[in-house]
XYZ file of C-alpha atoms in Angstrom:
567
model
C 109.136 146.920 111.929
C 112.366 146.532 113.018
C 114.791 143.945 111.774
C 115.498 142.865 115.477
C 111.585 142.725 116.242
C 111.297 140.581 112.630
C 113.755 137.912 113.712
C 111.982 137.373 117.111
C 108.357 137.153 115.385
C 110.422 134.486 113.021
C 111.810 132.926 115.970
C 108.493 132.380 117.793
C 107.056 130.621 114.543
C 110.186 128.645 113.984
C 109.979 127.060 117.751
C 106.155 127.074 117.659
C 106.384 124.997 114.757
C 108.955 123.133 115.970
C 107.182 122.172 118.775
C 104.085 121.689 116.976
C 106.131 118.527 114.974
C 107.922 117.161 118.204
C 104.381 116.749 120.159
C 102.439 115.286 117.120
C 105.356 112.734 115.862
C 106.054 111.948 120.303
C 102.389 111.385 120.766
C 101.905 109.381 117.810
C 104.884 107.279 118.724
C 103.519 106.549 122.211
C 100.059 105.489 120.724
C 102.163 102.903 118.748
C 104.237 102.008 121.414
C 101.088 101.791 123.506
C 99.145 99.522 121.264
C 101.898 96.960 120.805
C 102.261 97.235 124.826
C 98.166 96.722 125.489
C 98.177 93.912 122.402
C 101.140 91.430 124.519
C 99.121 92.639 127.824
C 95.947 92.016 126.777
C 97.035 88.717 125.589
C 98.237 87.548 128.869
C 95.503 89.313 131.147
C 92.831 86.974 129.287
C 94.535 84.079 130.860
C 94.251 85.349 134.081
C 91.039 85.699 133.696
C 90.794 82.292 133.542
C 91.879 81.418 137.063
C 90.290 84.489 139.092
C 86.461 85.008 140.886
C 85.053 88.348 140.038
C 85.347 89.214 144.316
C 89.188 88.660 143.623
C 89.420 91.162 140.368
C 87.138 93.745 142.511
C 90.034 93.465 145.230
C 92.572 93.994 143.046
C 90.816 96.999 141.705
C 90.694 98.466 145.333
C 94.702 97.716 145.685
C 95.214 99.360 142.203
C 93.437 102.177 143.232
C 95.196 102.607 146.682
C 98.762 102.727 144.370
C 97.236 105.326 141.600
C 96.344 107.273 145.057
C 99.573 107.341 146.733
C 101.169 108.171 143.117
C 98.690 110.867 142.356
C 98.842 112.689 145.182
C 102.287 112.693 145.786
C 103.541 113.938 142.125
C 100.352 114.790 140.037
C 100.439 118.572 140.570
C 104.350 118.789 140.539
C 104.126 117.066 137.194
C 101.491 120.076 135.698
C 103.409 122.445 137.178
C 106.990 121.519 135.464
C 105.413 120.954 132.213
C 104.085 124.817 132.397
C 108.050 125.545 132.364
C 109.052 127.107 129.022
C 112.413 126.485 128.140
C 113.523 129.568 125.533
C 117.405 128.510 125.124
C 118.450 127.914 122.014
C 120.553 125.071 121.040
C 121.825 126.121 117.618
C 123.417 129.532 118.026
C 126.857 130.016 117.810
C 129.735 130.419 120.900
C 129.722 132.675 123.320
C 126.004 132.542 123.373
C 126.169 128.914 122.975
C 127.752 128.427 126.343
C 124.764 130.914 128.083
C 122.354 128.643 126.460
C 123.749 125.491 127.525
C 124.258 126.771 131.321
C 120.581 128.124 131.441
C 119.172 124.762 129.900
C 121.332 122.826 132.074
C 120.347 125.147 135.180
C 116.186 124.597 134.271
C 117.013 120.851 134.377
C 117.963 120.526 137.744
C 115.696 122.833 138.665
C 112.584 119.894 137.462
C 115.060 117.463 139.047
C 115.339 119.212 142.834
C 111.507 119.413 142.501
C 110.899 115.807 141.497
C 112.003 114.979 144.929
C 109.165 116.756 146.881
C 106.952 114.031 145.356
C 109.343 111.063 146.610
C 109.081 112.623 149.879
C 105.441 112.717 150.195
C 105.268 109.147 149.016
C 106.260 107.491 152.463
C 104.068 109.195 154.120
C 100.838 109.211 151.890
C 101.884 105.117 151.469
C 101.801 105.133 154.995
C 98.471 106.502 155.982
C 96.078 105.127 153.174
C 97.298 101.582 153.557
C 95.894 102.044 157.242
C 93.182 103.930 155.905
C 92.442 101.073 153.391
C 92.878 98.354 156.078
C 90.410 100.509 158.714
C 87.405 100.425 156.097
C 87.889 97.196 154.675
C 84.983 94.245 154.988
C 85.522 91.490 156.973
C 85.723 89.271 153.305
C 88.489 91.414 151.874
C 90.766 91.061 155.153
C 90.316 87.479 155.448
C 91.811 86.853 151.972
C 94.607 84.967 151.715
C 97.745 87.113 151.896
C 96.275 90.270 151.655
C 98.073 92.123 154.299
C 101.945 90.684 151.836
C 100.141 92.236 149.147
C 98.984 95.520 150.769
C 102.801 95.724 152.132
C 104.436 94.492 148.447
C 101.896 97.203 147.121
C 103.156 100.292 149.489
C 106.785 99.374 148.460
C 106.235 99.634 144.570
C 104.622 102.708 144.454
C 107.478 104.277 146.558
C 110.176 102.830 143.918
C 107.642 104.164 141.069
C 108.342 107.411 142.752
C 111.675 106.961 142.968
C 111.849 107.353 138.985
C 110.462 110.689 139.032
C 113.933 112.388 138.508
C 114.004 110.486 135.235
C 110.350 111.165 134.051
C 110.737 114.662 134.598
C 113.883 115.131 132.401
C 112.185 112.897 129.826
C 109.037 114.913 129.753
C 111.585 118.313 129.609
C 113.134 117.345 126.912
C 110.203 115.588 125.194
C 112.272 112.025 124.995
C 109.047 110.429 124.330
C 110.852 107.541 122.852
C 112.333 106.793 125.822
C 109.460 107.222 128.097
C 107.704 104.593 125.760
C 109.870 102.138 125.987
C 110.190 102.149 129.964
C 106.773 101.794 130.045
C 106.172 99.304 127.723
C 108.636 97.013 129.009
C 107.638 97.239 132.801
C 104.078 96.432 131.901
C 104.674 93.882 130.049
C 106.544 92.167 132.440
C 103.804 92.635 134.856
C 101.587 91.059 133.510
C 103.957 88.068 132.775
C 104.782 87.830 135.882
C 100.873 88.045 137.759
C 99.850 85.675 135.428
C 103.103 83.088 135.816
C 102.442 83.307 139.214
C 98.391 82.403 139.120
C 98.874 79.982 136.660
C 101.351 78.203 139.318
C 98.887 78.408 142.159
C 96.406 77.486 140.415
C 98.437 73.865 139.394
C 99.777 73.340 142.920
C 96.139 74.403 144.427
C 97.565 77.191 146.519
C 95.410 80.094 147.429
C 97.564 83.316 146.892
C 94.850 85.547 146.838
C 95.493 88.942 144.712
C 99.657 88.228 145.297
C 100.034 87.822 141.899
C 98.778 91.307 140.877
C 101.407 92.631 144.099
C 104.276 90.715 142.690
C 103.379 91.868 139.281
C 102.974 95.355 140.593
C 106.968 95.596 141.849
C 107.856 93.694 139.030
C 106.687 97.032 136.978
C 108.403 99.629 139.290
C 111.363 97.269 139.255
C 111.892 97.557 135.438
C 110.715 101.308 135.366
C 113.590 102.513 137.459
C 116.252 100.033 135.579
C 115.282 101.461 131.823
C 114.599 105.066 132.903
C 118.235 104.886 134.602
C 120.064 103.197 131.866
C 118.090 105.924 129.329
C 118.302 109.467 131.346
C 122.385 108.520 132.750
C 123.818 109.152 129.817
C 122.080 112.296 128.998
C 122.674 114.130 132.584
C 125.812 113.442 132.325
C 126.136 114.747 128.683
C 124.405 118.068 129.713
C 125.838 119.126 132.715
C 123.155 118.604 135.668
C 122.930 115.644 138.089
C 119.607 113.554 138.764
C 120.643 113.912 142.409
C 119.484 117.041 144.689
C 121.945 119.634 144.168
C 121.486 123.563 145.082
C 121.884 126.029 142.641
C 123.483 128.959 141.946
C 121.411 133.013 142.326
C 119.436 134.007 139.370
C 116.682 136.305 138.473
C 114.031 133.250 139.924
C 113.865 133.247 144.130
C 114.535 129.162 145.260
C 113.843 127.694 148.231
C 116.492 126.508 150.345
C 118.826 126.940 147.163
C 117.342 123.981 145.583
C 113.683 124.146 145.171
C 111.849 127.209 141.993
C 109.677 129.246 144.366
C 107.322 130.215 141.432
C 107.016 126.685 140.365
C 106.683 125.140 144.099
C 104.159 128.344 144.626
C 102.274 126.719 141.343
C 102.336 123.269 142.276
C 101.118 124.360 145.915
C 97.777 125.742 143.884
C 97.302 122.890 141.840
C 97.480 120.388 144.742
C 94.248 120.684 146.005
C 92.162 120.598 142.649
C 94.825 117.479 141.762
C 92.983 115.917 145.064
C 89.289 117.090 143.857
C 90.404 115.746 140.190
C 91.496 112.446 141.246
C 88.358 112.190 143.956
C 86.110 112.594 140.250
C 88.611 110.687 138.244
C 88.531 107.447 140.429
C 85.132 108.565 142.147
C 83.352 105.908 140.604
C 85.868 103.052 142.827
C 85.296 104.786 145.458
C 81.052 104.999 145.587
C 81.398 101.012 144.135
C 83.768 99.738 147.211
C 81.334 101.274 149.187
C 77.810 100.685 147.769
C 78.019 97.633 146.101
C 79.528 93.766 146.395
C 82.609 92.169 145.165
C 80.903 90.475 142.413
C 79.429 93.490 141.036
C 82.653 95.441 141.912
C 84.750 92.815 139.969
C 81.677 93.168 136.566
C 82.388 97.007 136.517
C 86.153 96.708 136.780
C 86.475 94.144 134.006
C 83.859 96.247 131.789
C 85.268 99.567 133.022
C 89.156 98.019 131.915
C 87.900 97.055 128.368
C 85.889 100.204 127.867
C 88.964 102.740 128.990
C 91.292 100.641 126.791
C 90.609 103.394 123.719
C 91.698 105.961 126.301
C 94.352 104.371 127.871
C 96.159 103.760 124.131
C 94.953 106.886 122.390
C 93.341 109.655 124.854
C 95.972 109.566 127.332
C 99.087 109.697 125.554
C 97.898 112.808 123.339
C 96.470 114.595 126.184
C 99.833 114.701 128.556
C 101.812 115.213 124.885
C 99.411 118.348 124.417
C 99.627 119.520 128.286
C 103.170 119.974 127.282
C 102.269 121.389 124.312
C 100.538 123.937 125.418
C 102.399 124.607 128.249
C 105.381 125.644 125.378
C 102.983 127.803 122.838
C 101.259 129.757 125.391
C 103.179 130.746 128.358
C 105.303 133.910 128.429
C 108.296 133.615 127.030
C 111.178 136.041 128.533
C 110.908 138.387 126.082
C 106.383 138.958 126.556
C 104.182 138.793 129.118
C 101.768 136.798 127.208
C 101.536 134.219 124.540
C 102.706 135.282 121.279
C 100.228 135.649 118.542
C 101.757 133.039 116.684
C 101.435 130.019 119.883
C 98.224 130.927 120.137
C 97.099 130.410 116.538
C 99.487 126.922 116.654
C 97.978 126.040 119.878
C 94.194 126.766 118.411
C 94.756 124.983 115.362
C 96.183 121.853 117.310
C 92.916 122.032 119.173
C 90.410 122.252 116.718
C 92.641 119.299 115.049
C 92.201 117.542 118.461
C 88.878 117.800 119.116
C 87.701 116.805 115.304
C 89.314 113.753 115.727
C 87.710 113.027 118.891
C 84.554 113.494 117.391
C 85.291 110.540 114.568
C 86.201 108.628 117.182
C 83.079 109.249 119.426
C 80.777 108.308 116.752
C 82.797 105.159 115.876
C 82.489 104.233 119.541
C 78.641 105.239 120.070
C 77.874 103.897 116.780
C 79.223 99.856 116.574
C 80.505 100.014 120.204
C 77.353 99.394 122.220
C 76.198 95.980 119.937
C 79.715 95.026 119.980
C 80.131 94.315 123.702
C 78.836 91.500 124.299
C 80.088 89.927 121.335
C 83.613 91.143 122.694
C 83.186 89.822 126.369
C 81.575 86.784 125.177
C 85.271 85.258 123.456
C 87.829 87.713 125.002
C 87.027 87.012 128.694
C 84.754 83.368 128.416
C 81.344 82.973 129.141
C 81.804 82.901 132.794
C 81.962 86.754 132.573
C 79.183 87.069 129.363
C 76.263 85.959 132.003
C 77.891 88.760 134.317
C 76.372 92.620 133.943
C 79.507 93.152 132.211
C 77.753 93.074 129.163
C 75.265 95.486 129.904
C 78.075 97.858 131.403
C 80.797 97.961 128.824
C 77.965 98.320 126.398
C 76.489 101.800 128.572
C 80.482 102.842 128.361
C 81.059 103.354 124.528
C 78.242 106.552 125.346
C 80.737 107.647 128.139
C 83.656 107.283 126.038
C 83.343 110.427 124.204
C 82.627 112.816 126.767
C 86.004 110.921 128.688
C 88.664 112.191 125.444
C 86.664 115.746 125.022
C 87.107 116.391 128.467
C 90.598 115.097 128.843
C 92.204 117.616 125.945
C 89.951 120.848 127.475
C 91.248 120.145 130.996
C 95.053 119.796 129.313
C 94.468 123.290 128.049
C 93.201 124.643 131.211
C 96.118 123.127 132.966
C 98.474 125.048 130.592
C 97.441 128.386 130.593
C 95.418 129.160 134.010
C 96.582 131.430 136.666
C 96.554 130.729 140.523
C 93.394 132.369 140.786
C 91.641 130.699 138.087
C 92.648 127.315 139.382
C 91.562 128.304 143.014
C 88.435 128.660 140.997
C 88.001 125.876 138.671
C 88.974 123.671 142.414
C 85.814 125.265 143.644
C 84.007 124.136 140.648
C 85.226 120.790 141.313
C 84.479 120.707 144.679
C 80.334 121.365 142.897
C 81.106 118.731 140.882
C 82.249 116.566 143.296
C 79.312 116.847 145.758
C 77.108 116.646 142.385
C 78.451 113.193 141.088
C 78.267 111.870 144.698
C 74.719 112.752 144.730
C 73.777 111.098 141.696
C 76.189 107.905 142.426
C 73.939 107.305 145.647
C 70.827 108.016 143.815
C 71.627 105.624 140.643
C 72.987 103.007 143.280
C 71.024 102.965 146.337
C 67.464 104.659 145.108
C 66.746 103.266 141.540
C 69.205 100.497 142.362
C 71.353 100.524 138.653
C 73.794 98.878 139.734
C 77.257 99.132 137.486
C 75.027 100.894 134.701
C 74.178 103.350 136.998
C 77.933 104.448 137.924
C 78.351 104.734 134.520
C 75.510 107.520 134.077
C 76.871 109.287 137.208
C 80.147 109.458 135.587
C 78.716 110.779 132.640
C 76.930 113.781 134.653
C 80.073 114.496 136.381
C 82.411 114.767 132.955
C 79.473 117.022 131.325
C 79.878 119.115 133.996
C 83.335 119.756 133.859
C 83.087 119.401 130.028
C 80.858 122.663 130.572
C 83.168 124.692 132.642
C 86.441 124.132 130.915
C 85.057 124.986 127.204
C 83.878 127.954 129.089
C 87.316 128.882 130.191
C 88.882 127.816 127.219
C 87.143 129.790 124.433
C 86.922 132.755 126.558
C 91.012 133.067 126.893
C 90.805 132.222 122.982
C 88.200 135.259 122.211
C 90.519 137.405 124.287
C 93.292 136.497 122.128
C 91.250 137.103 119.198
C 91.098 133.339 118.101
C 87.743 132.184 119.375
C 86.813 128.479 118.698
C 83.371 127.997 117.580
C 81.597 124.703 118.668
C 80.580 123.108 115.277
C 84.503 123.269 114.092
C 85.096 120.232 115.317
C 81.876 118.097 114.382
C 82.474 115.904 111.523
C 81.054 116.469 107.973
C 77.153 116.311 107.846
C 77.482 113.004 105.422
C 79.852 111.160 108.357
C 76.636 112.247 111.206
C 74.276 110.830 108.865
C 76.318 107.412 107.772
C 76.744 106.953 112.169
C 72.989 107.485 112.578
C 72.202 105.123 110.175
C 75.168 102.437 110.980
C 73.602 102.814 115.055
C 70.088 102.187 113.808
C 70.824 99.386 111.891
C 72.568 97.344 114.181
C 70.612 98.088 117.376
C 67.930 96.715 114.534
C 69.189 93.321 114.045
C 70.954 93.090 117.342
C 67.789 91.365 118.379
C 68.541 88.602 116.215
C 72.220 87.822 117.680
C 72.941 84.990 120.002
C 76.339 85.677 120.093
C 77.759 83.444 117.581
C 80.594 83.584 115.255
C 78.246 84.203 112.588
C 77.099 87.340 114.533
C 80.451 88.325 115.048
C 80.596 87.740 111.537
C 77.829 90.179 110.559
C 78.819 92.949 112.912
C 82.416 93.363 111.444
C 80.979 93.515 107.499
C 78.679 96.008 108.714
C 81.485 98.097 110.964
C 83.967 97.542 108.287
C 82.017 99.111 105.662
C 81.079 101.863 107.814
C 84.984 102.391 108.409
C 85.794 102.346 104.967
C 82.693 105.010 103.760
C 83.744 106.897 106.700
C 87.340 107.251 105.695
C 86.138 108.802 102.271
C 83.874 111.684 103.522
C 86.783 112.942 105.987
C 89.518 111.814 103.589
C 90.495 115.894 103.690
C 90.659 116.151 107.164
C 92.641 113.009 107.762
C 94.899 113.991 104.862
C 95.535 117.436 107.405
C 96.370 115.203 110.362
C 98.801 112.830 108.168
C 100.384 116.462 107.990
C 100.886 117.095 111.270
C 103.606 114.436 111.520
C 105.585 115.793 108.741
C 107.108 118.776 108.066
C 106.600 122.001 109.836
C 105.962 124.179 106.680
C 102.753 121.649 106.476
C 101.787 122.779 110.113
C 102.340 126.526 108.528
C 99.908 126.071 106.064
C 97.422 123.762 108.280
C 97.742 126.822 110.671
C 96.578 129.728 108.398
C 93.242 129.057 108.694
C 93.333 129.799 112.091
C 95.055 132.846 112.257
């Protein structure tokens, strides 16, 4: 071998590993972040729950959904399709190859940047047209609330200033500033929430009827405070680096542009990711969509408080590891200039971070199918009052901690797929989606309208739908990893056979003496000394694994050594 092809082979392992660190300590760091930021939140929202009707909170849950819309479809594919973008500069190599470096990385930045304004651009326009869309199917009882049409308008204006951040997030993301990302975030929700439920608590003492203003006002209070931290935070860093968070053109290089501004291989992506973005999100937030139009405001406003608590695991944990790992991936396995593939050594980095994934998940999913389903009630019972507890809120948040599991496996399989797949193989996992789609709208008006289910039953439909795209992305993604000669076998990420048998019997037991609760504090009581020892048993029989992850965060000789048995 020669000593030229030595250094690059040393050179992939030293960035893979690299990256490897930057992802597990960034996504860790957001969790934290996260928690502290859903802790203060949660705090607040429970007073709020205090003043509102569940027809109010189901809709809020249609305005929330018209904002994630507009800001889905205007920047969700754009966002994959930057993330895919391998940066292979160097930063610590010596002048005149410094100043190369440092022009290219500088160059790739405003490239994200130009292409960050495509999605401010479709935001008037998709703003536009589903606030008239959401206005055209609306019942009679949701127009005639107070100050809806304010709110719809106060709405439509905060997701276009959330957009307008999107030069900022995409430089953060680049340069995995996850720190800073975290912080923006944390901030703007908190405030939020202070601010939706300063404003309810004042109606509420004065007797005015504001309707769901609060949640609008709280709504551009976020965007507001978004755009002011990501500013203050990103500034200094364009300026430091050479490249403007304004559209600029650029100069020729070996990539085509459009218009001297826009990557035509990464507009050309983002073009082929748009329409399964718009399947993905019909799936993702399928389950508003079938409730706003099958069911009442009461029952609306039961899911959305039990669907709210129930995500809250994958809103703090599942979320911020599976856009950390999109990126992740995106690094280990694309080409870099020098191959047309994915070096041997990001793929065995990239399949060990999987498997390490995907165990944990599993922990987790017996954890949450294990104490989760007796716990519910307990938990609605003192976190949201008994005016919610006679509710089906219960009975749904309780049916959730089974969907819960097949909502983080599917998350981190789909981030893979996202990563790695060509144009043609997303043209074809879209079609997929498009089954799926027509699948999970079948069973929705089956579970709702035939057998009647109500909330329960949206909960089972969502559970067919993720199976099913469980099913076809571990398809995809163990077939690219046999290929590369790293196939991932099924039972590598189940937990030791002592953890499956100490969740069997923890499940059994207290779907034994559930019977006997009547949602007391001494039932509350009970349920932690049982969960608490089943924590602390479980924590010895994967004390091993969890020792491995503690790695991760470290050093990247331990992510060497945590990788060999992969490769």
């Amino acid at each position: 071998m020669s000593e030229s092809r030595r250094e690059e082979i040393v050179d992939d392992v030293r960035k893979s590993q690299s990256l490897l660190v930057k992802s597990a300590q960034g996504a860790s760091f957001l969790i934290l972040l996260q928690i502290g930021s859903r802790a203060l939140t949660f705090i607040v929202n429970q007073v709020l729950l205090r003043y509102l009707s569940p027809a109010l909170l189901g809709i809020s849950t249609q305005l929330d959904l018209y904002v994630i819309s507009v800001l889905y479809f205007a920047r969700e594919s754009l966002r994959v399709a930057l993330q895919r973008r391998r940066d292979d500069s160097r930063q610590d190599e010596k002048s005149p190859k410094q100043i190369a470096a440092s022009y290219e990385s500088a160059r790739r930045a405003q490239e994200v940047i130009n292409l960050s304004y495509v999605a401010i651009s479709l935001g008037f326009p998709l703003a536009y047209l589903l606030a008239k869309l959401y206005l055209r199917n609306a019942e009679a009882a949701v127009l005639n609330t107070p100050y809806l049409y304010s709110s719809l308008n106060i709405y439509a204006i905060a997701s276009i200033l959330e957009l307008l951040n999107e030069p900022c997030f995409a430089i953060s993301q680049q340069q995995m500033l996850y720190a800073t990302r975290a912080s923006a975030e944390t901030l703007a929700t908190f405030t939020r929430c202070l601010v939706a439920c300063a404003t309810a608590v004042w109606a509420s003492r004065t007797h005015h009827d504001l309707g769901v203003l609060p949640f609008a006002l709280g709504q551009l209070t976020y965007s507001t405070i978004l755009n002011a931290v990501y500013f203050t935070k990103i500034y200094p860093t364009c300026a430091k680096s050479g490249f403007s968070l304004l559209l600029k053109p650029l100069t020729p290089s070996q990539a085509p542009y459009l218009l001297s501004r826009f990557s035509l291989p990464a507009s050309t992506l983002a073009l082929n990711l748009y329409a399964q973005s718009a399947l993905k999100h019909l799936l993702t937030s399928g389950d508003s969509f079938l409730m706003a139009t099958l069911t009442s405001l009461p029952t609306q406003g039961a899911y959305s408080l039990a669907s709210n608590y129930g995500s809250l695991l994958a809103r703090i944990l599942f979320q911020p590891i599976e856009e950390s790992s999109r990126g992740l991936f995106g690094r280990l396995l694309a080409p870099s200039s020098a191959n047309t593939t994915a070096t041997p050594e990001g793929v065995i980095h990239g399949r060990a971070y999987l498997r390490t994934i995907l165990h944990l998940y599993s922990l987790l999913s017996m954890l949450a199918m294990s104490v989760g389903p007796t716990f519910a009630p307990l938990l609605l019972r003192y976190v949201a009052g008994s005016r919610w507890s006679s509710t089906p809120a219960s009975d749904v948040l309780a049916a959730y901690c089974y969907y819960i599991p097949l909502l983080a496996i599917n998350g981190i399989l789909e981030a893979f797929v996202s990563s790695i797949a060509t144009p043609t193989q997303l043209r074809m996992q879209s079609a997929w989606m498009f089954a799926f789609s027509a699948a999970f709208a079948g069973t929705g008006f089956v579970v709702l309208r035939v057998y009647d289910l109500g909330a329960r039953g949206l909960v089972l439909a969502n559970a067919v739908n993720m199976a099913m795209r469980i099913w076809w992305s571990w398809g995809f993604v163990n077939g690219y990893l046999e290929q590369k000669g790293a196939k991932l076998g099924i039972t590598e990420m189940f937990p030791t056979v002592g953890t499956r048998l100490l969740g069997i019997t923890a499940a059994f037991y207290l779907k034994s003496v559930e019977k006997t609760f009547n949602r007391s504090v001494a039932d509350l009581v009970k349920w932690v000394a049982v969960a608490g020892s089943y924590g602390v048993v479980l924590l010895f029989f994967e004390r091993v694994f969890l020792y491995q992850c503690y790695q991760m965060l470290q050093t990247p000789q331990s992510i060497s050594k945590a990788s060999k048995k992969d490769s």
